[in-house]
Coordinates of C-alpha atoms in Angstrom, one line a residue:
Chain D
M93 CA 37.7 -61.6 -16.2
S94 CA 38.5 -58.8 -13.8
I95 CA 41.2 -56.2 -14.4
L96 CA 43.0 -54.0 -12.0
V97 CA 44.4 -50.7 -13.4
I98 CA 46.9 -48.9 -11.4
A99 CA 46.2 -45.1 -11.6
E100 CA 49.0 -42.8 -12.6
H101 CA 48.8 -39.6 -10.5
D102 CA 50.6 -37.0 -8.4
N103 CA 48.2 -37.2 -5.4
A104 CA 46.4 -34.1 -6.7
S105 CA 45.2 -35.1 -10.2
L106 CA 44.8 -38.2 -12.3
K107 CA 47.3 -38.3 -15.2
G108 CA 45.9 -38.7 -18.7
A109 CA 48.0 -41.9 -19.2
T110 CA 45.6 -43.7 -16.9
L111 CA 42.7 -43.1 -19.4
N112 CA 44.7 -44.8 -22.2
T113 CA 45.4 -47.7 -19.9
V114 CA 41.7 -48.1 -19.1
A115 CA 41.2 -48.2 -22.9
A116 CA 43.6 -51.2 -23.1
A117 CA 41.7 -52.8 -20.2
K118 CA 38.4 -52.4 -22.1
A119 CA 40.0 -54.1 -25.2
I120 CA 40.8 -57.1 -22.9
G121 CA 37.2 -57.0 -21.6
G122 CA 35.8 -57.6 -18.1
D123 CA 35.2 -55.7 -14.9
I124 CA 37.7 -52.8 -14.6
H125 CA 38.8 -51.6 -11.2
V126 CA 41.2 -48.8 -10.7
L127 CA 43.6 -48.6 -7.8
V128 CA 44.6 -45.2 -6.5
A129 CA 47.5 -45.6 -4.1
G130 CA 48.9 -42.4 -2.6
A131 CA 48.5 -40.0 0.3
G132 CA 45.8 -37.3 0.4
C133 CA 44.7 -38.5 -3.0
G134 CA 40.9 -38.6 -2.6
A135 CA 40.4 -36.2 -5.5
V136 CA 42.3 -38.6 -7.8
A137 CA 39.9 -41.4 -6.8
E138 CA 36.9 -39.1 -7.5
A139 CA 38.3 -38.4 -11.0
A140 CA 39.0 -42.0 -11.7
A141 CA 35.5 -42.9 -10.7
Q142 CA 34.2 -40.7 -13.5
A143 CA 36.3 -42.3 -16.2
D144 CA 34.3 -44.3 -18.8
G145 CA 34.3 -48.1 -18.2
V146 CA 35.5 -48.1 -14.6
A147 CA 33.3 -50.3 -12.4
K148 CA 35.0 -49.6 -9.0
V149 CA 37.8 -47.5 -7.6
L150 CA 40.0 -48.8 -4.7
L151 CA 41.5 -46.0 -2.7
A152 CA 44.6 -46.8 -0.6
D153 CA 45.3 -43.5 1.1
N154 CA 48.3 -44.0 3.3
A155 CA 51.5 -42.1 4.0
A156 CA 53.5 -45.2 2.9
Y157 CA 52.3 -44.6 -0.7
E158 CA 52.9 -40.8 -0.8
N159 CA 55.9 -40.9 -3.1
Q160 CA 55.1 -44.1 -4.9
L161 CA 58.1 -46.0 -3.5
A162 CA 58.3 -49.2 -5.5
E163 CA 58.9 -51.4 -2.4
N164 CA 55.6 -50.3 -0.8
V165 CA 53.3 -49.9 -3.8
A166 CA 54.5 -53.1 -5.5
A167 CA 53.7 -55.0 -2.3
L168 CA 50.2 -53.5 -2.3
V169 CA 49.7 -54.2 -6.1
A170 CA 50.8 -57.9 -5.6
D171 CA 48.6 -58.3 -2.6
L172 CA 45.5 -57.0 -4.4
G173 CA 46.5 -58.4 -7.8
K174 CA 45.9 -62.0 -6.6
E175 CA 42.1 -61.4 -7.0
Y176 CA 42.4 -60.3 -10.7
T177 CA 43.2 -62.0 -14.0
H178 CA 45.0 -58.9 -15.3
V179 CA 46.9 -56.0 -13.7
L180 CA 47.7 -53.1 -15.9
A181 CA 49.6 -49.8 -15.5
S182 CA 50.9 -47.2 -17.9
A183 CA 54.4 -47.7 -19.2
T184 CA 55.5 -44.5 -17.5
S185 CA 58.6 -44.3 -15.3
N186 CA 56.3 -45.1 -12.4
G187 CA 54.6 -48.1 -14.0
K188 CA 58.0 -49.4 -15.2
N189 CA 59.4 -49.1 -11.7
I190 CA 56.5 -50.8 -9.9
M191 CA 55.0 -53.4 -12.1
P192 CA 57.9 -55.9 -12.7
R193 CA 58.4 -55.9 -8.9
A194 CA 54.8 -56.7 -8.3
A195 CA 54.9 -59.4 -11.1
A196 CA 57.9 -61.1 -9.4
L197 CA 56.1 -61.1 -6.1
L198 CA 53.2 -62.9 -7.9
D199 CA 55.7 -65.2 -9.6
V200 CA 54.6 -64.2 -13.1
Q201 CA 56.5 -62.9 -16.1
A202 CA 55.5 -59.2 -16.8
I203 CA 54.8 -58.0 -20.3
S204 CA 56.1 -54.5 -21.0
D205 CA 54.8 -51.7 -23.2
I206 CA 52.1 -53.4 -25.1
I207 CA 50.8 -51.7 -28.3
S208 CA 47.8 -53.9 -29.0
V209 CA 45.5 -56.5 -27.4
E210 CA 45.0 -59.6 -29.6
S211 CA 43.1 -61.6 -27.0
S212 CA 43.0 -61.9 -23.2
D213 CA 46.4 -63.6 -23.1
T214 CA 48.0 -62.4 -26.4
F215 CA 49.5 -59.0 -26.9
K216 CA 51.8 -57.2 -29.3
R217 CA 54.8 -55.3 -28.2
P218 CA 57.8 -53.7 -29.9
I219 CA 61.3 -55.1 -29.3
Y220 CA 64.8 -54.0 -30.7
A221 CA 64.0 -50.3 -30.5
G222 CA 60.7 -50.7 -32.3
N223 CA 62.3 -52.4 -35.4
V224 CA 60.4 -55.7 -34.6
I225 CA 56.9 -56.2 -33.4
A226 CA 56.5 -59.4 -31.3
T227 CA 53.2 -61.1 -30.7
V228 CA 53.5 -62.8 -27.3
Q229 CA 51.2 -65.1 -25.4
S230 CA 51.3 -65.5 -21.6
S231 CA 50.7 -68.7 -19.8
D232 CA 50.6 -67.1 -16.4
A233 CA 47.4 -67.1 -14.4
I234 CA 47.7 -63.3 -13.7
K235 CA 48.9 -61.1 -16.6
V236 CA 50.9 -58.2 -15.3
I237 CA 51.2 -55.6 -18.1
T238 CA 52.4 -52.1 -18.8
V239 CA 50.6 -50.2 -21.6
R240 CA 52.1 -47.8 -24.2
G241 CA 49.7 -44.9 -23.9
T242 CA 50.2 -43.6 -27.4
A243 CA 48.9 -46.9 -28.8
F244 CA 45.4 -46.7 -27.2
D245 CA 42.9 -43.9 -27.5
A246 CA 42.0 -42.5 -24.1
V247 CA 38.6 -43.3 -22.7
A248 CA 36.3 -40.4 -21.8
A249 CA 37.3 -38.7 -18.5
E250 CA 33.6 -38.0 -17.7
G251 CA 30.4 -39.9 -17.7
G252 CA 31.3 -42.8 -15.4
S253 CA 29.9 -43.2 -11.9
A254 CA 32.0 -45.9 -10.2
A255 CA 31.9 -46.4 -6.4
V256 CA 35.0 -45.4 -4.5
E257 CA 35.9 -48.0 -1.8
S258 CA 38.6 -47.1 0.7
I259 CA 40.9 -50.0 1.5
D260 CA 42.9 -50.4 4.6
N261 CA 46.1 -52.0 3.4
A262 CA 49.3 -50.4 4.5
Q263 CA 52.4 -52.0 3.1
D264 CA 55.5 -50.3 4.4
A265 CA 58.7 -52.2 3.8
G266 CA 60.7 -49.6 5.6
V267 CA 63.8 -50.1 3.5
S268 CA 63.6 -47.0 1.3
S269 CA 62.7 -43.4 1.8
F270 CA 62.0 -40.3 -0.4
V271 CA 64.6 -37.6 -0.2
G272 CA 63.5 -35.0 -2.7
E273 CA 62.7 -34.3 -6.3
E274 CA 63.5 -31.7 -8.9
L275 CA 60.7 -31.4 -11.4
A276 CA 60.9 -29.4 -14.6
K277 CA 58.3 -26.6 -14.7
S278 CA 56.7 -25.8 -18.0
D279 CA 53.5 -24.2 -19.2
R280 CA 53.6 -26.2 -22.4
P281 CA 51.6 -29.4 -22.8
E282 CA 53.0 -32.6 -21.5
L283 CA 55.3 -34.2 -24.1
T284 CA 53.6 -37.6 -24.2
A285 CA 50.1 -36.2 -24.6
A286 CA 50.8 -33.2 -26.9
K287 CA 49.2 -33.0 -30.3
I288 CA 52.3 -31.3 -31.8
V289 CA 55.9 -31.9 -30.7
I290 CA 58.9 -29.9 -32.0
S291 CA 62.2 -31.5 -31.1
G292 CA 65.8 -30.3 -31.4
G293 CA 69.0 -32.3 -31.7
R294 CA 72.7 -31.8 -31.8
G295 CA 72.3 -29.3 -34.7
M296 CA 70.8 -26.8 -32.2
Q297 CA 74.4 -26.3 -31.1
N298 CA 73.5 -25.0 -27.6
G299 CA 70.8 -24.6 -25.0
E300 CA 70.1 -20.9 -25.8
N301 CA 69.1 -21.8 -29.4
F302 CA 66.3 -24.0 -28.1
E303 CA 64.6 -20.6 -27.5
M304 CA 63.8 -20.6 -31.2
L305 CA 61.9 -23.9 -30.8
Y306 CA 60.1 -22.6 -27.7
K307 CA 58.8 -19.7 -29.7
V308 CA 57.4 -22.0 -32.5
A309 CA 56.0 -24.3 -29.8
D310 CA 54.2 -21.5 -28.1
K311 CA 52.6 -20.4 -31.4
L312 CA 51.5 -24.0 -32.2
G313 CA 50.6 -25.0 -28.6
A314 CA 53.2 -27.7 -29.0
A315 CA 55.5 -29.5 -26.5
V316 CA 59.3 -29.4 -27.0
G317 CA 61.4 -32.6 -27.1
A318 CA 65.0 -33.4 -27.8
S319 CA 67.3 -36.1 -29.0
R320 CA 69.7 -37.9 -26.7
A321 CA 72.6 -35.9 -28.3
A322 CA 70.9 -32.7 -27.2
V323 CA 70.4 -34.0 -23.7
D324 CA 73.9 -35.4 -23.3
A325 CA 75.4 -32.1 -24.5
G326 CA 73.5 -30.4 -21.7
F327 CA 71.3 -28.3 -24.0
V328 CA 68.1 -29.4 -22.2
P329 CA 67.1 -31.6 -19.3
N330 CA 66.8 -35.3 -19.7
D331 CA 63.0 -35.5 -19.2
M332 CA 62.7 -33.9 -22.7
Q333 CA 64.4 -36.9 -24.4
V334 CA 62.3 -38.7 -27.0
G335 CA 63.5 -42.2 -28.0
Q336 CA 64.0 -45.8 -27.0
T337 CA 65.2 -44.9 -23.6
G338 CA 63.3 -41.6 -23.2
K339 CA 59.7 -40.8 -23.9
I340 CA 57.6 -42.4 -26.6
V341 CA 55.4 -39.9 -28.4
A342 CA 52.9 -40.2 -31.3
P343 CA 51.5 -36.7 -31.9
E344 CA 49.6 -35.5 -34.9
L345 CA 52.7 -33.6 -36.0
Y346 CA 56.3 -34.1 -35.0
I347 CA 58.9 -31.6 -36.2
A348 CA 62.5 -32.8 -36.0
V349 CA 65.0 -30.0 -36.1
G350 CA 68.7 -30.7 -36.4
I351 CA 68.1 -34.4 -35.6
S352 CA 69.9 -37.0 -37.8
G353 CA 67.4 -39.8 -36.9
A354 CA 69.3 -42.5 -35.2
I355 CA 67.5 -45.9 -34.6
Q356 CA 67.2 -45.0 -30.9
H357 CA 65.5 -41.7 -31.6
L358 CA 63.1 -43.1 -34.3
A359 CA 62.0 -45.7 -31.7
G360 CA 60.4 -42.8 -29.8
M361 CA 58.6 -40.9 -32.5
K362 CA 58.0 -42.9 -35.7
D363 CA 54.4 -43.6 -35.0
S364 CA 53.7 -39.8 -35.2
K365 CA 50.9 -39.1 -37.8
V366 CA 52.9 -36.5 -39.8
I367 CA 56.7 -36.1 -39.5
V368 CA 58.6 -33.0 -40.6
A369 CA 62.4 -32.9 -40.8
I370 CA 64.4 -29.8 -41.0
N371 CA 68.1 -30.7 -41.5
K372 CA 70.9 -29.3 -43.6
D373 CA 72.3 -32.8 -44.4
E374 CA 70.1 -34.2 -47.1
E375 CA 71.5 -37.7 -46.4
A376 CA 70.3 -37.7 -42.8
P377 CA 68.2 -40.9 -42.0
I378 CA 65.4 -38.8 -40.6
F379 CA 64.4 -37.9 -44.2
Q380 CA 63.5 -41.6 -44.8
V381 CA 60.6 -41.4 -42.3
A382 CA 59.7 -37.7 -42.8
D383 CA 56.5 -36.9 -44.7
Y384 CA 57.8 -33.4 -45.4
G385 CA 61.5 -32.8 -45.5
L386 CA 63.2 -29.5 -45.7
V387 CA 66.9 -29.4 -46.5
A388 CA 67.9 -26.1 -45.0
D389 CA 69.9 -24.4 -42.3
L390 CA 67.8 -24.5 -39.2
F391 CA 69.0 -21.1 -38.0
E392 CA 67.3 -19.6 -41.0
A393 CA 64.3 -22.0 -41.4
V394 CA 63.1 -22.1 -37.8
P395 CA 62.7 -18.3 -37.4
E396 CA 61.0 -18.2 -40.8
L397 CA 58.7 -21.0 -39.7
E398 CA 57.8 -19.1 -36.6
S399 CA 57.0 -15.9 -38.4
S400 CA 54.8 -17.7 -41.0
I401 CA 52.5 -19.6 -38.7
Chain W
M63 CA 81.9 -53.8 0.2
K64 CA 81.2 -56.2 -2.7
I65 CA 79.4 -55.2 -5.8
L66 CA 77.7 -57.6 -8.2
V67 CA 77.2 -56.3 -11.8
A68 CA 75.0 -58.1 -14.2
V69 CA 75.9 -57.8 -17.9
K70 CA 74.1 -59.0 -21.0
R71 CA 75.3 -60.0 -24.5
V72 CA 73.1 -58.3 -27.1
V73 CA 73.1 -57.3 -30.8
D74 CA 75.2 -54.2 -31.1
Y75 CA 73.2 -51.0 -30.9
N76 CA 74.1 -49.8 -34.4
V77 CA 72.7 -52.9 -36.1
K78 CA 69.2 -52.6 -37.6
V79 CA 67.6 -55.9 -36.7
R80 CA 65.0 -57.4 -39.0
P81 CA 62.6 -60.3 -38.5
K82 CA 63.1 -63.5 -40.5
S83 CA 60.7 -63.7 -43.5
D84 CA 58.8 -66.7 -41.9
G85 CA 58.1 -64.6 -38.8
T86 CA 59.6 -67.2 -36.4
D87 CA 62.5 -65.1 -35.0
V88 CA 64.7 -62.1 -35.5
D89 CA 67.6 -62.6 -37.9
I90 CA 70.7 -62.1 -35.8
A91 CA 72.8 -65.1 -36.9
N92 CA 75.7 -63.0 -38.2
A93 CA 75.1 -59.8 -36.4
K94 CA 77.8 -58.1 -34.4
M95 CA 77.3 -58.7 -30.7
S96 CA 78.3 -56.4 -27.8
I97 CA 77.8 -55.8 -24.1
N98 CA 74.4 -54.1 -23.6
P99 CA 75.1 -50.3 -23.3
F100 CA 73.3 -49.9 -20.0
C101 CA 75.3 -52.9 -18.6
E102 CA 78.5 -51.1 -19.6
I103 CA 77.4 -48.1 -17.6
A104 CA 76.7 -50.4 -14.6
V105 CA 80.2 -51.9 -14.9
E106 CA 81.7 -48.4 -15.1
E107 CA 79.9 -47.2 -12.0
A108 CA 81.0 -50.3 -10.0
V109 CA 84.6 -49.7 -11.1
R110 CA 84.4 -46.1 -10.1
L111 CA 83.1 -47.0 -6.6
K112 CA 86.1 -49.4 -6.3
E113 CA 88.5 -46.6 -7.4
K114 CA 87.0 -44.3 -4.7
G115 CA 87.7 -47.0 -2.1
V116 CA 84.0 -47.6 -1.5
A117 CA 84.0 -51.1 -3.0
T118 CA 86.6 -53.8 -2.5
E119 CA 85.5 -56.3 -5.1
V120 CA 83.5 -56.2 -8.3
V121 CA 82.0 -59.4 -9.6
A122 CA 80.5 -59.5 -13.1
V123 CA 77.8 -62.1 -13.9
S124 CA 76.1 -63.0 -17.1
L125 CA 73.5 -65.5 -18.2
G126 CA 73.3 -67.2 -21.6
T127 CA 75.3 -69.3 -24.0
K128 CA 79.0 -69.9 -23.8
Q129 CA 79.7 -66.9 -25.9
S130 CA 78.5 -64.6 -23.1
Q131 CA 82.0 -65.2 -21.7
E132 CA 83.1 -62.5 -24.1
Q133 CA 81.0 -59.9 -22.3
I134 CA 82.2 -61.0 -18.9
R135 CA 85.8 -60.6 -20.2
T136 CA 84.9 -57.2 -21.4
A137 CA 83.6 -56.3 -18.0
M138 CA 86.8 -57.6 -16.5
A139 CA 88.9 -55.6 -18.9
L140 CA 87.0 -52.5 -17.7
G141 CA 87.9 -53.4 -14.1
A142 CA 85.7 -56.2 -12.7
D143 CA 87.7 -58.6 -10.5
R144 CA 86.1 -61.9 -11.4
G145 CA 83.3 -63.3 -13.4
I146 CA 80.4 -65.8 -13.1
L147 CA 78.7 -67.3 -16.2
V148 CA 75.3 -69.0 -15.7
E149 CA 75.5 -71.1 -18.8
T150 CA 72.3 -72.2 -20.6
D151 CA 71.2 -72.5 -24.2
A152 CA 67.6 -72.1 -23.2
E153 CA 65.5 -69.0 -23.9
L154 CA 65.8 -66.6 -21.0
Q155 CA 63.2 -64.2 -19.8
P156 CA 63.5 -61.5 -17.1
L157 CA 61.8 -63.6 -14.3
G158 CA 64.2 -66.5 -14.9
V159 CA 67.2 -64.2 -15.1
A160 CA 66.1 -62.5 -11.8
K161 CA 65.7 -65.9 -10.1
C162 CA 69.2 -67.0 -11.2
L163 CA 70.7 -63.6 -10.0
N164 CA 68.8 -64.0 -6.7
A165 CA 70.4 -67.4 -6.2
I166 CA 73.8 -65.8 -6.9
I167 CA 73.0 -63.0 -4.4
A168 CA 72.3 -65.7 -1.8
K169 CA 75.8 -67.2 -2.4
E170 CA 77.8 -64.1 -2.8
S171 CA 76.0 -61.7 -0.4
P172 CA 76.9 -58.5 -2.3
D173 CA 76.2 -55.1 -0.6
L174 CA 75.1 -53.6 -3.9
V175 CA 73.9 -55.0 -7.2
I176 CA 74.2 -52.7 -10.2
M177 CA 72.6 -53.5 -13.6
G178 CA 71.3 -51.8 -16.7
K179 CA 67.7 -50.4 -16.7
Q180 CA 66.9 -52.3 -19.8
S181 CA 68.5 -54.4 -22.5
I182 CA 68.3 -53.0 -26.0
D183 CA 67.0 -56.2 -27.6
G184 CA 64.1 -57.3 -25.4
D185 CA 63.4 -53.7 -24.2
N186 CA 61.7 -55.2 -21.1
N187 CA 63.0 -53.0 -18.3
Q188 CA 62.1 -55.6 -15.7
T189 CA 65.0 -57.7 -14.4
G190 CA 66.3 -55.3 -11.7
Q191 CA 62.9 -54.7 -10.3
M192 CA 62.1 -58.4 -10.3
L193 CA 65.4 -59.1 -8.5
G194 CA 64.5 -56.5 -5.9
A195 CA 61.2 -58.3 -5.3
L196 CA 62.8 -61.8 -5.1
S197 CA 65.7 -60.8 -2.9
N198 CA 63.4 -58.5 -0.8
L199 CA 65.9 -55.6 -1.3
P200 CA 65.1 -52.0 -2.1
Q201 CA 65.5 -50.8 -5.7
G202 CA 66.8 -47.5 -7.2
T203 CA 65.9 -47.7 -10.8
F204 CA 66.9 -45.4 -13.7
A205 CA 69.8 -44.0 -11.7
S206 CA 71.6 -40.9 -12.9
E207 CA 73.6 -40.5 -9.7
V208 CA 74.6 -43.0 -7.0
A209 CA 76.1 -42.0 -3.6
V210 CA 77.0 -44.6 -1.0
E211 CA 77.2 -43.5 2.6
D212 CA 77.1 -45.4 6.0
G213 CA 75.0 -48.4 5.2
T214 CA 72.7 -46.5 2.7
V215 CA 72.8 -45.4 -0.9
N216 CA 71.2 -42.3 -2.2
V217 CA 70.0 -42.8 -5.8
T218 CA 68.9 -39.9 -8.0
R219 CA 66.4 -41.3 -10.5
E220 CA 65.3 -40.1 -13.9
I221 CA 61.5 -39.9 -13.7
D222 CA 59.0 -38.6 -16.3
G223 CA 58.8 -35.1 -14.8
G224 CA 62.5 -34.6 -13.9
L225 CA 64.6 -36.1 -11.1
Q226 CA 63.8 -37.9 -7.8
T227 CA 66.2 -38.9 -5.1
V228 CA 65.5 -41.9 -2.8
K229 CA 67.5 -43.3 0.1
L230 CA 67.9 -47.1 0.2
N231 CA 69.2 -49.3 2.9
L232 CA 72.1 -51.5 1.8
P233 CA 72.1 -54.1 0.4
A234 CA 70.2 -52.7 -2.6
I235 CA 69.6 -53.0 -6.3
V236 CA 70.4 -50.1 -8.6
T237 CA 69.6 -50.0 -12.3
T238 CA 71.5 -47.5 -14.5
D239 CA 70.2 -44.8 -16.9
L240 CA 72.3 -43.4 -19.7
R241 CA 73.4 -40.3 -17.8
L242 CA 74.9 -42.1 -14.8
N243 CA 78.4 -42.0 -16.3
E244 CA 80.5 -42.3 -19.5
P245 CA 82.0 -45.7 -19.7
R246 CA 85.8 -45.9 -20.4
Y247 CA 87.4 -47.9 -23.1
A248 CA 89.3 -51.0 -22.3
S249 CA 93.0 -50.7 -22.9
L250 CA 94.9 -53.5 -24.6
P251 CA 97.0 -54.3 -21.4
N252 CA 93.7 -54.5 -19.5
I253 CA 92.2 -56.8 -22.1
M254 CA 95.2 -59.1 -21.8
K255 CA 95.0 -59.0 -17.9
A256 CA 91.3 -59.8 -18.1
K257 CA 92.1 -63.1 -19.8
K258 CA 93.8 -64.2 -16.5
K259 CA 91.0 -63.2 -14.2
P260 CA 88.9 -66.0 -12.7
L261 CA 85.7 -66.9 -14.4
D262 CA 83.4 -69.5 -12.8
T263 CA 80.7 -71.3 -14.7
T264 CA 77.5 -72.6 -13.2
T265 CA 74.0 -73.5 -14.6
P266 CA 70.4 -72.6 -13.7
D267 CA 70.1 -76.3 -12.6
E268 CA 73.0 -76.0 -10.3
L269 CA 71.5 -72.9 -8.8
G270 CA 68.2 -74.8 -8.4
V271 CA 66.3 -72.3 -10.5
D272 CA 63.5 -73.1 -13.0
I273 CA 63.9 -70.8 -15.9
A274 CA 61.1 -72.2 -18.1
P275 CA 59.6 -69.3 -20.2
R276 CA 56.2 -68.1 -19.2
V277 CA 55.6 -66.0 -22.2
Q278 CA 55.7 -67.5 -25.7
T279 CA 56.6 -65.5 -28.8
L280 CA 54.0 -66.5 -31.4
K281 CA 55.3 -64.3 -34.2
V282 CA 57.7 -61.5 -35.0
E283 CA 57.1 -59.0 -37.8
P284 CA 58.4 -55.7 -39.1
P285 CA 56.5 -52.6 -38.0
A286 CA 54.2 -50.9 -40.5
E287 CA 56.2 -49.1 -43.1
R288 CA 55.8 -45.4 -43.5
S289 CA 55.1 -44.3 -47.0
A290 CA 57.8 -42.2 -48.6
G291 CA 57.5 -38.5 -48.0
I292 CA 58.4 -35.5 -50.2
K293 CA 61.0 -32.8 -50.0
V294 CA 59.7 -29.2 -49.9
A295 CA 61.7 -26.4 -51.4
D296 CA 61.2 -23.8 -48.6
V297 CA 59.5 -22.8 -45.4
A298 CA 56.5 -21.3 -47.2
E299 CA 55.8 -24.5 -49.1
L300 CA 56.2 -26.5 -45.8
V301 CA 53.7 -24.3 -44.0
D302 CA 51.3 -24.5 -46.9
K303 CA 51.5 -28.4 -47.0
L304 CA 51.0 -28.6 -43.2
K305 CA 48.0 -26.3 -43.3
N306 CA 46.2 -27.4 -46.5
E307 CA 47.4 -31.0 -47.3
A308 CA 48.2 -32.6 -43.9
K309 CA 45.9 -30.2 -42.0
V310 CA 47.8 -30.5 -38.8
I311 CA 48.3 -26.8 -38.0

């Protein structure tokens, strides 16, 4: 078997999610190649070559791949994918955008967001907002898969010594172009990779009150997340949303503040190791999954928490 | 221009679904069914484009059993002009759905296809992207803003780090994120009017599409239960537990 892993990167650095995806590839077993498609992304290929378990890195350095436009990258992935039994990417917004398109070009049914590898053709994945775990078996010759990063422990970023091979394969569909982007800037750890996450919900009442959570987060080295209610109310930007349709996190410690615990939010955090809920409504569903629940007014409890850690 | 909107019948988002005890399937026999929330947003966006004079016709299409007519009627009550049901009792997977929709694109030649980014039952997040590949059209996935201008559409997309805007040549495929709009409620007069709007029925066979599943579900099971936690009396006790019992801070 041979497996192609699509690297997640921003042209400058390899994203941690790629290391979790390589771990899933190791669980399948076989030669693991990593594709780095981008522009001016040589450093990313060098980083990928050092990851444990990677046998070869394919570097497609071309202006057509600079912004990861799905039309171009999916065509490349489908073209290269014919030579492999499995093609894997992280279930990030980028992986979700590109992989189904590549799968359809290969005429195979993609498998989204796997949480375990049972065998080379059988995988587990959550459905119905994580309320059901399905074991699925693919009969396609090429398995196109996205991997839930929090379900696989990352492989070591150092220690490997794969060869980097430049490939000359420019796919430019010419039907789409990049206009611009607006990225949230933060010094805190990335939400999906943080060991501790503190999230706020509707109970925070406004965006300014999130400052209380930022203070706790900075003391704990934590990332800050939010429920959909907090995002929809405009308290915080949408890239902070944790849930079925936002980010999936599984930190060591998840602190839910003023979050009721709707099905859709639980889908994004209930695999956290320890869950703490701070809510004044003792009937809130979040207490059913919380290891430690504190029924209290968050406006008193959170500042007290900050001063006592 | 003509807009095609794809809608799916799913278990209502408030229903907590459980697997059957024999693990063969999920138990949804008596569950409340609704239009998938992301599809509702897609319909709303199409109707708004019509109200702005950008679109001239909105066609709602659904695939599934006869009961999916209800979701097409809902889309028509929200403002779609007519409906197409691709009727089948067979299990549908995103690739098969995308192939049927591609056959409908070939017949209807829409300028824009709008659909949800994912259905809340399968959680696949694939169909729009697959349709993009099969129809060879550009895709704007996870859209939070859609602006049509002179033969192109600018789509602002929700990505992991923030927002990204791409320009796509029309025709194009757009999949909706939650923040694209707030869907309206169907009024009773509009629900009555929707009953008179045309609804055509076809089948995957008539479209010449093979929808045979490629992925077989071997088993469904509930996720691992979390053991019950405890309530702490105050912040001091909480911090003590986190430091000394759970050892996470």
